[in-house]
XYZ file of C-alpha atoms in Angstrom:
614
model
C -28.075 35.793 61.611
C -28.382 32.716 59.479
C -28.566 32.972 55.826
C -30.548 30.528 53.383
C -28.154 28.368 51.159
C -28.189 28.840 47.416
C -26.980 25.845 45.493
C -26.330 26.737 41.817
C -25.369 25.174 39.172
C -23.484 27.126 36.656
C -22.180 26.966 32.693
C -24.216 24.623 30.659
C -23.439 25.723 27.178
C -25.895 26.174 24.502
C -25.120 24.479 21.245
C -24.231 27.931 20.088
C -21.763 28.384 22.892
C -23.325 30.592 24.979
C -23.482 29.943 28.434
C -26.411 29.759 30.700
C -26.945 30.331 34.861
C -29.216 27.890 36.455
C -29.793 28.559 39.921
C -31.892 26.730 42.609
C -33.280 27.766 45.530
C -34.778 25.460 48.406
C -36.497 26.703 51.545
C -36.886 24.345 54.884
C -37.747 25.225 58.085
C -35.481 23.702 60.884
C -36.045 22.963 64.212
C -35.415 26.238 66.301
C -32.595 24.861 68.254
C -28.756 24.164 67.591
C -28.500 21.035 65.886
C -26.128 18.375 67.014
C -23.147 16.995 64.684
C -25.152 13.932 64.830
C -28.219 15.457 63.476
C -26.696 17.875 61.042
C -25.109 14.695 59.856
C -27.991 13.115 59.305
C -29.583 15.535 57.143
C -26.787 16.212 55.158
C -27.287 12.289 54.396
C -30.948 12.960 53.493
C -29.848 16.042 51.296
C -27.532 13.691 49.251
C -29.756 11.174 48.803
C -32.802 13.394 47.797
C -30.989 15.065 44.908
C -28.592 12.229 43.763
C -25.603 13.265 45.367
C -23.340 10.544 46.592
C -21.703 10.678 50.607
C -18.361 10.989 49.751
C -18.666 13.900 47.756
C -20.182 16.743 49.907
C -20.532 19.606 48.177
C -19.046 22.616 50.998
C -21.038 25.783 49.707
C -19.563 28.826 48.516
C -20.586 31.641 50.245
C -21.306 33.926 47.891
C -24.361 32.186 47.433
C -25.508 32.716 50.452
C -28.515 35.367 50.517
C -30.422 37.747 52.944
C -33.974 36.431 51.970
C -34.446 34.968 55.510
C -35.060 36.577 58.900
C -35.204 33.877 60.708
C -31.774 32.641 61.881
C -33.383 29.141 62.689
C -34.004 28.592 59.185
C -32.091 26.178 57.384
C -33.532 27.067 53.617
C -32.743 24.758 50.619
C -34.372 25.224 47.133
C -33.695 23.703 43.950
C -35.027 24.975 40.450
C -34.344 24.051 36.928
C -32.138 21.158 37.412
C -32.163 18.983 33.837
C -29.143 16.552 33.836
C -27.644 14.691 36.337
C -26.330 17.556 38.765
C -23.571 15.506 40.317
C -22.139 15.177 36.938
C -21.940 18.865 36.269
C -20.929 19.474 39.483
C -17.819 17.314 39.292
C -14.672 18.634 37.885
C -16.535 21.739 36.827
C -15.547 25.685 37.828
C -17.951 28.173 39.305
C -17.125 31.764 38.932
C -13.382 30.516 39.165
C -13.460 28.477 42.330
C -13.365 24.712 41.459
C -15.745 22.358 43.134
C -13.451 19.533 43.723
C -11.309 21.904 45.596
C -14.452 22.310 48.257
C -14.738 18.982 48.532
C -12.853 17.563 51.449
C -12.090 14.152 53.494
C -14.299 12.874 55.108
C -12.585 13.862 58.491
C -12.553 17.148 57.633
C -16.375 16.952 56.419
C -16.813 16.010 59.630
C -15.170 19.334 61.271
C -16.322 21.283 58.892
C -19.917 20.232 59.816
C -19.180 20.355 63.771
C -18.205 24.605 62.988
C -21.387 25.111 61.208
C -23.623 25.868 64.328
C -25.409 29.218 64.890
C -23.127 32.319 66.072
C -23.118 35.866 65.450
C -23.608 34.630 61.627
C -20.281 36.969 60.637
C -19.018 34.087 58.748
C -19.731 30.644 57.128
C -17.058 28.317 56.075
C -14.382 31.315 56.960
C -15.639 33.815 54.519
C -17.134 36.757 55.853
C -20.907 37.846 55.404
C -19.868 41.051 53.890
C -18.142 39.218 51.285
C -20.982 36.846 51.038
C -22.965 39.075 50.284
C -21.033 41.581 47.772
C -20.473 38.729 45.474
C -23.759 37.451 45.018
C -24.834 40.829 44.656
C -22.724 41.140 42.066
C -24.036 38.012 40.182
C -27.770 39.151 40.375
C -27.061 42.855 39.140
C -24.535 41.731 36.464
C -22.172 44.308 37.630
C -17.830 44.482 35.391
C -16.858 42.391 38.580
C -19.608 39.808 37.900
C -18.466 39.636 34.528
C -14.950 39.322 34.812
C -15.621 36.389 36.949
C -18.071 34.521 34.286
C -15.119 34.497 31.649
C -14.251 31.327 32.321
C -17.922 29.797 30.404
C -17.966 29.234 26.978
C -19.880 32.013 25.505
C -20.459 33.713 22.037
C -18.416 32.335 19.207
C -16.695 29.654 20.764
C -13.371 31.419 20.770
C -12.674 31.236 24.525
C -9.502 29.530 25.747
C -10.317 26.772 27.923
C -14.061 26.101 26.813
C -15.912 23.339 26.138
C -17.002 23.236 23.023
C -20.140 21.938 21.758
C -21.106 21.094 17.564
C -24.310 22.853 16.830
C -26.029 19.874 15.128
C -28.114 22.101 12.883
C -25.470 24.107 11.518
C -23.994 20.985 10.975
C -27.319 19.291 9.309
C -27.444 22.421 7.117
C -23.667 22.487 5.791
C -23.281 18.612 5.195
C -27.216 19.300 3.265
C -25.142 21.790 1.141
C -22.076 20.130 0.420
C -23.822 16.465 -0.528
C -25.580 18.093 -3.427
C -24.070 19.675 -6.485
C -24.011 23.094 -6.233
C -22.288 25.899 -8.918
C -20.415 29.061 -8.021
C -23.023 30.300 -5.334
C -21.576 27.726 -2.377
C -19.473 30.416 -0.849
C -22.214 32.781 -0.448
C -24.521 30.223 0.726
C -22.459 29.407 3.434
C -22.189 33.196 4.413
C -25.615 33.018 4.774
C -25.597 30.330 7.156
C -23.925 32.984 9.876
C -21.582 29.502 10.780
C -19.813 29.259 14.327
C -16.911 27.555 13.243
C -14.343 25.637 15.466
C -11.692 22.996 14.647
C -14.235 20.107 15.940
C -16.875 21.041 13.667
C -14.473 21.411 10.327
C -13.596 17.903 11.296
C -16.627 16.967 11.679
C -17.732 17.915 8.048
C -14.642 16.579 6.406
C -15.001 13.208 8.098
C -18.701 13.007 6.730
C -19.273 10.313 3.732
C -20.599 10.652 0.598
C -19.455 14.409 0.544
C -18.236 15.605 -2.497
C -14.705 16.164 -2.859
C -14.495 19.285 -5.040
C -16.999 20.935 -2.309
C -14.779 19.969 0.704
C -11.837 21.470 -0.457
C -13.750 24.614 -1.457
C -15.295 24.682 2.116
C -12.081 24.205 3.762
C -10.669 27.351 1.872
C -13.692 29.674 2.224
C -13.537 28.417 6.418
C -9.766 30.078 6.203
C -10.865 33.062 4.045
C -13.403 33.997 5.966
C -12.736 33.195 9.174
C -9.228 34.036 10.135
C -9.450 32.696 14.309
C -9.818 29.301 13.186
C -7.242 27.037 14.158
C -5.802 25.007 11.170
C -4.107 22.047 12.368
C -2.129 19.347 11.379
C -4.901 17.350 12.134
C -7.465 19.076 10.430
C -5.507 19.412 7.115
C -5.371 15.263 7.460
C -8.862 14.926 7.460
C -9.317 16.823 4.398
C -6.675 14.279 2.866
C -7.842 11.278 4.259
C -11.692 12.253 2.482
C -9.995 13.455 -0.928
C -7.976 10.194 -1.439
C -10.626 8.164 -0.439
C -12.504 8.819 -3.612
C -10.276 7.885 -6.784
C -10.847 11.154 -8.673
C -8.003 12.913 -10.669
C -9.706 16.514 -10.733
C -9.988 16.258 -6.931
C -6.384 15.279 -6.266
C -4.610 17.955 -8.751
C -7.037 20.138 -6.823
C -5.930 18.476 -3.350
C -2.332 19.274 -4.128
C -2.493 22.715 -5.169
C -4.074 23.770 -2.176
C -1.374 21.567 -0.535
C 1.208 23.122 -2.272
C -0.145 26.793 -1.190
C -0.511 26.130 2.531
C 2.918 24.465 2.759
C 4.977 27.389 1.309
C 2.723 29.659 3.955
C 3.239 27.928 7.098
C 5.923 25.476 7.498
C 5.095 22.271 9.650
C 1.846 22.305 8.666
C 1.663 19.039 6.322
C 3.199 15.886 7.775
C 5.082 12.962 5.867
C 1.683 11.090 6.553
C -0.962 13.625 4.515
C 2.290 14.034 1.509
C 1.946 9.817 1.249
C -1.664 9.925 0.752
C -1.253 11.928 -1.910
C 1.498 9.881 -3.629
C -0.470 7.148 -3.217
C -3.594 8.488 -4.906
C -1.457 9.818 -7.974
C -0.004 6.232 -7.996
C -3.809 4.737 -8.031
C -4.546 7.361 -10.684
C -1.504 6.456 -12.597
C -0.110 9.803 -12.651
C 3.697 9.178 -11.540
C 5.093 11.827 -12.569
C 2.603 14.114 -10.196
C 3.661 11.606 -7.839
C 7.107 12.403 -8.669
C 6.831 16.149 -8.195
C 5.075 15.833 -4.451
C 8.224 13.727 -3.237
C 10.423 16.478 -4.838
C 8.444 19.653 -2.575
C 9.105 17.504 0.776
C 12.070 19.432 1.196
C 10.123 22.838 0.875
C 7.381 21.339 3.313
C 10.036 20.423 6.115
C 8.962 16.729 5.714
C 11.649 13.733 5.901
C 10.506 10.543 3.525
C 10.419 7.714 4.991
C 10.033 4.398 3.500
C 6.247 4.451 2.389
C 7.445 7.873 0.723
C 9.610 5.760 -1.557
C 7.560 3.031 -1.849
C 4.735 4.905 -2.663
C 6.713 7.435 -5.391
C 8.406 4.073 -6.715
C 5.064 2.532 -7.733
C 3.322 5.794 -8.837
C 6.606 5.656 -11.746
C 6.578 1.855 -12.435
C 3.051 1.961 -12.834
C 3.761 4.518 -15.883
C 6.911 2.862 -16.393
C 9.065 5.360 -15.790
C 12.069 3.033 -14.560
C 14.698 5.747 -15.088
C 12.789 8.225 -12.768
C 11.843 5.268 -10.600
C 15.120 4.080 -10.468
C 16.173 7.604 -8.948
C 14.220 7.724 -6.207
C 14.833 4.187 -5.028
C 18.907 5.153 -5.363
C 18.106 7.956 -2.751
C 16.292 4.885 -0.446
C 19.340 2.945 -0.714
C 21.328 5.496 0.025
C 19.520 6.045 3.741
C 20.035 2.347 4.143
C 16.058 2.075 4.789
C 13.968 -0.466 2.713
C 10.254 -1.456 2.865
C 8.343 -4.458 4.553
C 9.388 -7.627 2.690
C 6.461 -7.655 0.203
C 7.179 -3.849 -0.725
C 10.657 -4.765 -1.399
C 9.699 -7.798 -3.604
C 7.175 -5.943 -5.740
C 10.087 -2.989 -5.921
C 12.362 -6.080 -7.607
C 9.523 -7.244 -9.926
C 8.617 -3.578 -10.973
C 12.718 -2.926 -11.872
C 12.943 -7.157 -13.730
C 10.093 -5.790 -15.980
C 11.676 -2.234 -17.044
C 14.690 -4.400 -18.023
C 16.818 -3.000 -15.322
C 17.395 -6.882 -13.300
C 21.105 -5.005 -12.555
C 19.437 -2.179 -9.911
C 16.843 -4.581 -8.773
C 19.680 -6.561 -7.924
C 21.329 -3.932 -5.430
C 18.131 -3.638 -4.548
C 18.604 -7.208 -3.268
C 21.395 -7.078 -1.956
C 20.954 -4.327 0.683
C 17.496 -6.479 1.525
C 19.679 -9.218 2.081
C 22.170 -7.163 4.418
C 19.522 -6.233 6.604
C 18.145 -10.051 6.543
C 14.824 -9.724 4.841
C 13.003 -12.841 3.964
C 11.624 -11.617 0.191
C 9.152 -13.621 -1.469
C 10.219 -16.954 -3.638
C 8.654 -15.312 -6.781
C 10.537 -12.117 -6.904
C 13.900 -13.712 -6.075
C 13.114 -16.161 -8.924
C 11.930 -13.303 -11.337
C 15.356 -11.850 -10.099
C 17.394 -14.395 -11.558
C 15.414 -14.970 -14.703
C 15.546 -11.539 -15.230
C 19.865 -11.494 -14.780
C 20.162 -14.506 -17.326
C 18.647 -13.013 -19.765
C 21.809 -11.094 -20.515
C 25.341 -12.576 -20.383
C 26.887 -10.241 -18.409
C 24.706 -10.510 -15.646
C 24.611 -14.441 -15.468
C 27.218 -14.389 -12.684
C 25.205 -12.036 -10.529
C 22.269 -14.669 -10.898
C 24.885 -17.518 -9.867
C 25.795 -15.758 -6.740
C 22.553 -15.308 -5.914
C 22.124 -19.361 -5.604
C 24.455 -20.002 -2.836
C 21.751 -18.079 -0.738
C 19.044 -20.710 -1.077
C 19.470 -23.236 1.506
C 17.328 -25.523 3.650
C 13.984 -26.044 1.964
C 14.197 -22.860 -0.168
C 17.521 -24.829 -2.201
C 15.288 -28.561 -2.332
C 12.343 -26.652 -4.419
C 14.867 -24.432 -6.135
C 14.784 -26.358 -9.381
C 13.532 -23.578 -11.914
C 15.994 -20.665 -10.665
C 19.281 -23.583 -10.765
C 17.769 -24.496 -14.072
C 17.333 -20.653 -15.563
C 21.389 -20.507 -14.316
C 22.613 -23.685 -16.333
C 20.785 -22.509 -19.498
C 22.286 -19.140 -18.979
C 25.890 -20.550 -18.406
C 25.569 -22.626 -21.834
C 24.491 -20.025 -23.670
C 27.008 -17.765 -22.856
C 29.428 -20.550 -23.759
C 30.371 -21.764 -20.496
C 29.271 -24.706 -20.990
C 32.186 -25.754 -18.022
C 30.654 -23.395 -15.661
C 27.407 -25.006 -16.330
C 28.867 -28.754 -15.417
C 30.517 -27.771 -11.752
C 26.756 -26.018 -11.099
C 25.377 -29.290 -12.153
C 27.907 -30.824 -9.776
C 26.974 -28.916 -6.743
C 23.294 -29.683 -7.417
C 23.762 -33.423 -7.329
C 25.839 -33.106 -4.312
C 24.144 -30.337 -2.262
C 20.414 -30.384 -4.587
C 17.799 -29.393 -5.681
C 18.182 -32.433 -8.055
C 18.683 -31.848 -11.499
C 16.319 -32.828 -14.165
C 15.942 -33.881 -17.721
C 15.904 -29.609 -18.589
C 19.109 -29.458 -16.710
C 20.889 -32.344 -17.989
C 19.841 -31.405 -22.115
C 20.978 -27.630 -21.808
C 24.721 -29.327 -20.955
C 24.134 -31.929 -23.293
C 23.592 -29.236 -26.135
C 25.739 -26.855 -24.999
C 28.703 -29.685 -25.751
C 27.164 -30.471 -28.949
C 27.046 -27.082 -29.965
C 30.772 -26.248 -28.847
C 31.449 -29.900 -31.152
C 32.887 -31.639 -27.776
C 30.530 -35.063 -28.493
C 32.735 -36.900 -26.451
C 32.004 -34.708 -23.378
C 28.103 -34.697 -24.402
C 27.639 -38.853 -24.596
C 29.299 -38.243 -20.903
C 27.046 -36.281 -19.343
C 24.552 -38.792 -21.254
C 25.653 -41.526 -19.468
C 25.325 -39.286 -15.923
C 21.552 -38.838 -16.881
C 20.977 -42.183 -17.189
C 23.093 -43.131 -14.136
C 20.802 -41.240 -11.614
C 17.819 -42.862 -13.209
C 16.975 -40.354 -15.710
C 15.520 -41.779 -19.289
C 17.127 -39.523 -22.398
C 14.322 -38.171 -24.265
C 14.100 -37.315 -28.081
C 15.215 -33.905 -27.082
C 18.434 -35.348 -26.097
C 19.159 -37.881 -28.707
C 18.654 -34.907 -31.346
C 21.194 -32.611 -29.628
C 23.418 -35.395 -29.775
C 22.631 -36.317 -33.564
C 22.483 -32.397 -34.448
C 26.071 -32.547 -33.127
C 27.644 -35.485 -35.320
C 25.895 -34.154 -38.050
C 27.395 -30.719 -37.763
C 30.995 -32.393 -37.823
C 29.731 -34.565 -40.815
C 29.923 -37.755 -38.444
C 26.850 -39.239 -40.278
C 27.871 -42.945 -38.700
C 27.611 -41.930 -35.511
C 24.459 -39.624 -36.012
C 22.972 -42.677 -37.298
C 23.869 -44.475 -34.458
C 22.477 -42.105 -31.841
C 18.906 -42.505 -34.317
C 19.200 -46.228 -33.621
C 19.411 -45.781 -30.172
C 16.649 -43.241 -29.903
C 14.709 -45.772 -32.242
C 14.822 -48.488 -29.742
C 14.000 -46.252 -26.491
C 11.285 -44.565 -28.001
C 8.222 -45.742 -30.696
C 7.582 -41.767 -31.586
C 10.231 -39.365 -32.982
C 9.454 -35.707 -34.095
C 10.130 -34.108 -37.187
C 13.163 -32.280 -36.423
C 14.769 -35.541 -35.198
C 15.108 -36.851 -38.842
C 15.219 -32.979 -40.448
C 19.115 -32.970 -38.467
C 19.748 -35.962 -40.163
C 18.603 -35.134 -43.936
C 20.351 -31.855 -43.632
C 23.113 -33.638 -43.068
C 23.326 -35.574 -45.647
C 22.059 -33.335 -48.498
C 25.790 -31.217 -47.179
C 27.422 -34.392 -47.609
C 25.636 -34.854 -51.091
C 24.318 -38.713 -50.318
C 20.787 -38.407 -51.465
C 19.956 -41.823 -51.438
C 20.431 -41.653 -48.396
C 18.413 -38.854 -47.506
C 15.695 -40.185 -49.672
C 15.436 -43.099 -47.458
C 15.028 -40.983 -44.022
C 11.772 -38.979 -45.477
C 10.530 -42.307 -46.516
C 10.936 -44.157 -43.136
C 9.633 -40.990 -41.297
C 5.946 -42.560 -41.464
C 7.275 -45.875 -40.044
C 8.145 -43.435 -36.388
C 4.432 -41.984 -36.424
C 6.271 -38.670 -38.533
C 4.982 -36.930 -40.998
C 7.463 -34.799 -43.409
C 6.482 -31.511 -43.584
C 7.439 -28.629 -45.802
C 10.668 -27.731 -44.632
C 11.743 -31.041 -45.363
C 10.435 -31.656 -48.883
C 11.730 -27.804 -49.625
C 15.887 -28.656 -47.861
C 15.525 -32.170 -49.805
C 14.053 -30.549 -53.306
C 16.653 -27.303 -53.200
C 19.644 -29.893 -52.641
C 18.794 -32.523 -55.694
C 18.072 -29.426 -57.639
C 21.355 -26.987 -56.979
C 24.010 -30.051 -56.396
C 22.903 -33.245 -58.008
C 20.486 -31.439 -60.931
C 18.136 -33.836 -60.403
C 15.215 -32.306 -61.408
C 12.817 -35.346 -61.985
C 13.359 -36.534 -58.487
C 12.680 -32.811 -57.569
C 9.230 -32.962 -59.458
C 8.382 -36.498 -58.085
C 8.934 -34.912 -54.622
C 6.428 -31.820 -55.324
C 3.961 -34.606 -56.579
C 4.013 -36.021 -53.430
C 3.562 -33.110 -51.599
C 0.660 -31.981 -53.143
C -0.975 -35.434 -52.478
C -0.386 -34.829 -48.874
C -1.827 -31.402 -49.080
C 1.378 -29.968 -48.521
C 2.335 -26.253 -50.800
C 5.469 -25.281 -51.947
C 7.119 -21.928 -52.313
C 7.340 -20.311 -55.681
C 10.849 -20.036 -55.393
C 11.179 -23.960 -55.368
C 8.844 -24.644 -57.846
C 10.659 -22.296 -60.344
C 13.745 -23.612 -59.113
C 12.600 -26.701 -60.188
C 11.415 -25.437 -63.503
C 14.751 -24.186 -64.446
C 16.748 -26.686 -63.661
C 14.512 -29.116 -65.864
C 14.559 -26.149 -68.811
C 18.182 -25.932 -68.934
C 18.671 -29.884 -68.999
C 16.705 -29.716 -72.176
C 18.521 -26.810 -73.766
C 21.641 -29.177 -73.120
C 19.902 -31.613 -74.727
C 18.668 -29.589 -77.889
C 22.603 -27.955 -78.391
C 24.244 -31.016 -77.780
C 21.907 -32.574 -80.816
């Protein structure tokens, strides 16, 4: 006896979960006879094309949808009903009552046979499965019988708990919470999301916390009344990120204390939870916030968290404590990064340099350096310069900046002027003025090419040290490579014989400079006046300040005051001393009290003299 063919379509979930049969039923009369292979081929063809289905995938019935609705065993019944999406979609890759449709679909050879053995017998079975079974099972799906029901637990139903579902965001739960959680709300948000009678599921927490313009302070309390209150849902790794990612996005200190509390409560709970990636966010925000020393105390729980830093985690903890300068805490962390040998991207490791050169600690940005260097990092030209400039500053770190110059080759060395020049200055004023000459050696020989800066810090660093002859040598070097002396130079030099009371010579480097250059400064002629108000030659003196307007120089108050204290204390020449002040007013220029009544009684006790001695 023939049976009519059910085709059903099972499981399309509700937004709520729940899990819905669709069945359809189609009824055709066939022709009363056997039909052929050909002809049953044929209208399979026409089946598929009617209702979408493609030839190469057949769908082989299950026989337990196979009913005893017709009588006649002729009839080959088909009837469709309630079919809404496109049913070969569904139909792939999805399970009926446990038996998966891809596994009925076969080759097409065996189609083929399959079709050939489905001619009319004593109807006992279809597809090898007995009529009695046929029967019992769909019986069991119409009167909803335990066996019926163990076999629909594979559809998502009821809460969404099911292993192996497919679940589905209810998009007006979802309208509802986000409604709640964009608006300010006070202490009733927890019981107005009890209210809501929320199906909850990893997807849909992730869902909310992803959402913009969401309040911080209302995710996080979400998040925890979504644990409180329902224990089944899964908190992930990845879940916990999304709450981190939308709490650092939005710069707000409140949030982020908050943020890292909760952190700090879920970590000691479950370990593995929190990943090095969510703990950097966090550092990073506190750095943004300028609270390093929270920073500080989230790289000190990794441990507790079962988290490894890696290098963001010191970057990140570095900055947070140089942005507060806090080098000494900073400097602690970055000693546990050299320590694992692992540094930064180049950039990172150049700002790390520049951050230590500020907090006055160049000598740990320069190990800092020199493990970059080990593991061939290219660092940016500014930090290495900053580097050096920072290590010349003190005189026991000098050297370490001199090392640091043999590394500059190639193009770097030819446009390495300013951190060669910051070396030299260093050298001379530390004393080694020697030092300072084979450097300037090795940069005429190998570059960059020294300037006038270079050649005047040697220059003065013999005239200081009183070795003139060695000075007018290097001199002669400068001008030899095409260099012109400036003022600056010739008033080292002059500053130098004066010093050693060689006024002939001073005033020989003065006639030189005279000739070279139409404009002098001030300080130019100041050397030479102080030098000789120590040898006592006034006259001399006198003459300088008077010629100073000839060299497009104006005196100013430090000379009238050197000039007027030495005719005053050594020569007790008080009326040149007054003559002087005369002329300064008439220029506009003041003098100190302490001069002026220097002056005062100087001229005083010349008259006493004069009153005893008559």
């Amino acid at each position: 006896m023939w049976r009519s063919v059910v085709v059903a379509r099972a499981a399309v979930s509700s937004r709520q979960g729940g899990a819905v049969w669709r069945r359809f039923y189609a009824t055709q009369n066939l022709k009363s006879k056997v039909p052929s292979s050909k002809t049953h081929t044929q209208a399979q063809s026409d089946f598929s094309t009617k209702w979408g289905f493609s030839k190469r995938s057949y769908l082989c019935l299950n026989p337990r949808f196979f009913s005893q609705t017709s009588t006649n065993p002729t009839d080959f019944e088909l009837s469709s009903v309630g079919i809404v999406e496109d049913i070969e979609t569904q139909l792939v890759d999805s399970e009926i009552h446990g038996v998966c449709v891809q596994d009925l679909v076969s080759s097409d050879e065996n189609r083929e046979t399959q079709l050939d053995g489905f001619v009319p017998g004593d109807g006992d079975e279809v597809f090898g499965v007995s009529e009695q079974s046929g029967d019992a099972q769909f019986d069991s799906i119409a009167t909803g019988d335990e066996n019926s029901d163990a076999q629909t637990d594979n559809f998502p139903a009821g809460d969404g708990d099911g292993e192996g579902e497919v679940y589905e965001i209810n998009v007006e739960q979802l309208e509802n919470v986000l409604s709640l959680l964009q608006s300010s709300v006070d202490g009733s948000l927890e019981s107005d999301l009890d209210d809501m009678g929320l199906t909850l599921h990893e997807e849909f927490v992730v869902k909310v916390l992803e959402t913009p313009l969401v309040l911080g302070e209302n995710l996080i309390r979400f998040f925890k009344w979504a644990i409180k209150k329902k224990p089944k849902l899964k908190v992930s790794t990845a879940v916990v990120d999304a709450l981190a990612r939308a709490i650092c996005s939005d710069l707000k200190r409140n949030n982020a204390y908050a943020l890292w509390d909760f952190f700090k409560e879920i970590g000691e709970k479950e370990n593995g939870l929190l990943n090095v990636e969510i703990l950097n966010e966090l550092i990073a925000l506190f750095s943004k916030l300028g609270k390093g020393k929270a920073g500080l105390e989230v790289f000190n729980k990794f441990g507790d968290f079962g988290c490894v830093p890696n290098v963001d985690t010191y970057y990140f903890t570095i900055e947070a404590l140089s942005r507060r300068s806090m080098f000494d805490w900073a400097w602690s962390v970055c000693e546990k990064m050299l320590d694992e040998g692992c540094l930064p991207e180049n950039e990172k490791v150049g700002k790390i340099i520049s951050w230590f050169c500020k907090g006055n600690k160049a000598k740990d940005a320069h190990s800092v350096y020199l493990l970059a260097k080990e593991k061939n990092h290219t660092l940016p030209r500014s930090s290495v310069n900053f580097l050096i400039s920072s290590l010349c500053r003190k005189d026991e770190t000098v050297t370490l900046a001199l090392e640091m110059l043999d590394d500059f080759s190639g193009e770097a060395r030819k446009y390495a002027i300013k951190p060669f020049s910051t070396v030299i200055h260093g050298l001379c004023r530390m004393k080694d003025v020697d030092g300072a000459k084979q450097l300037l050696s090795k940069m005429i020989a190998e570059g960059p090419p020294p300037g006038n800066a270079v050649f005047n810090s040697i220059i003065s660093g013999y005239s200081k040290a009183g070795d003139l002859g060695e000075a007018m040598q290097i001199k002669k070097l400068m001008e030899s490579r095409g260099l012109k002396p400036d003022v600056y130079t010739y008033t080292v030099i002059m500053s130098g014989y004066a010093n050693g009371g060689q006024m002939e010579e001073a005033c020989k480097v003065l006639a030189e400079a005279k000739a070279k250059h139409s404009k002098l400064t001030p300080v130019t002629y100041h050397t030479l006046i102080r030098g000789y108000c120590k040898l006592e030659e006034f006259d001399k003196a006198l003459k300088l300040l008077s010629e100073m307007k000839d060299f497009g120089v104006q005196p100013n108050v430090d000379e009238y005051n050197k000039l007027i204290q030495s005719l005053c204390l050594k020569a007790l020449d008080w009326e040149t001393a007054e003559t002087l002040l005369e002329e300064m007013k008439e220029k506009g220029l003041h003098l100190n009290g302490i001069t002026q009544g220097l002056i005062r009684a100087v001229k005083e006790m010349e008259e006493e003299e004069l009153v005893l001695g008559s």
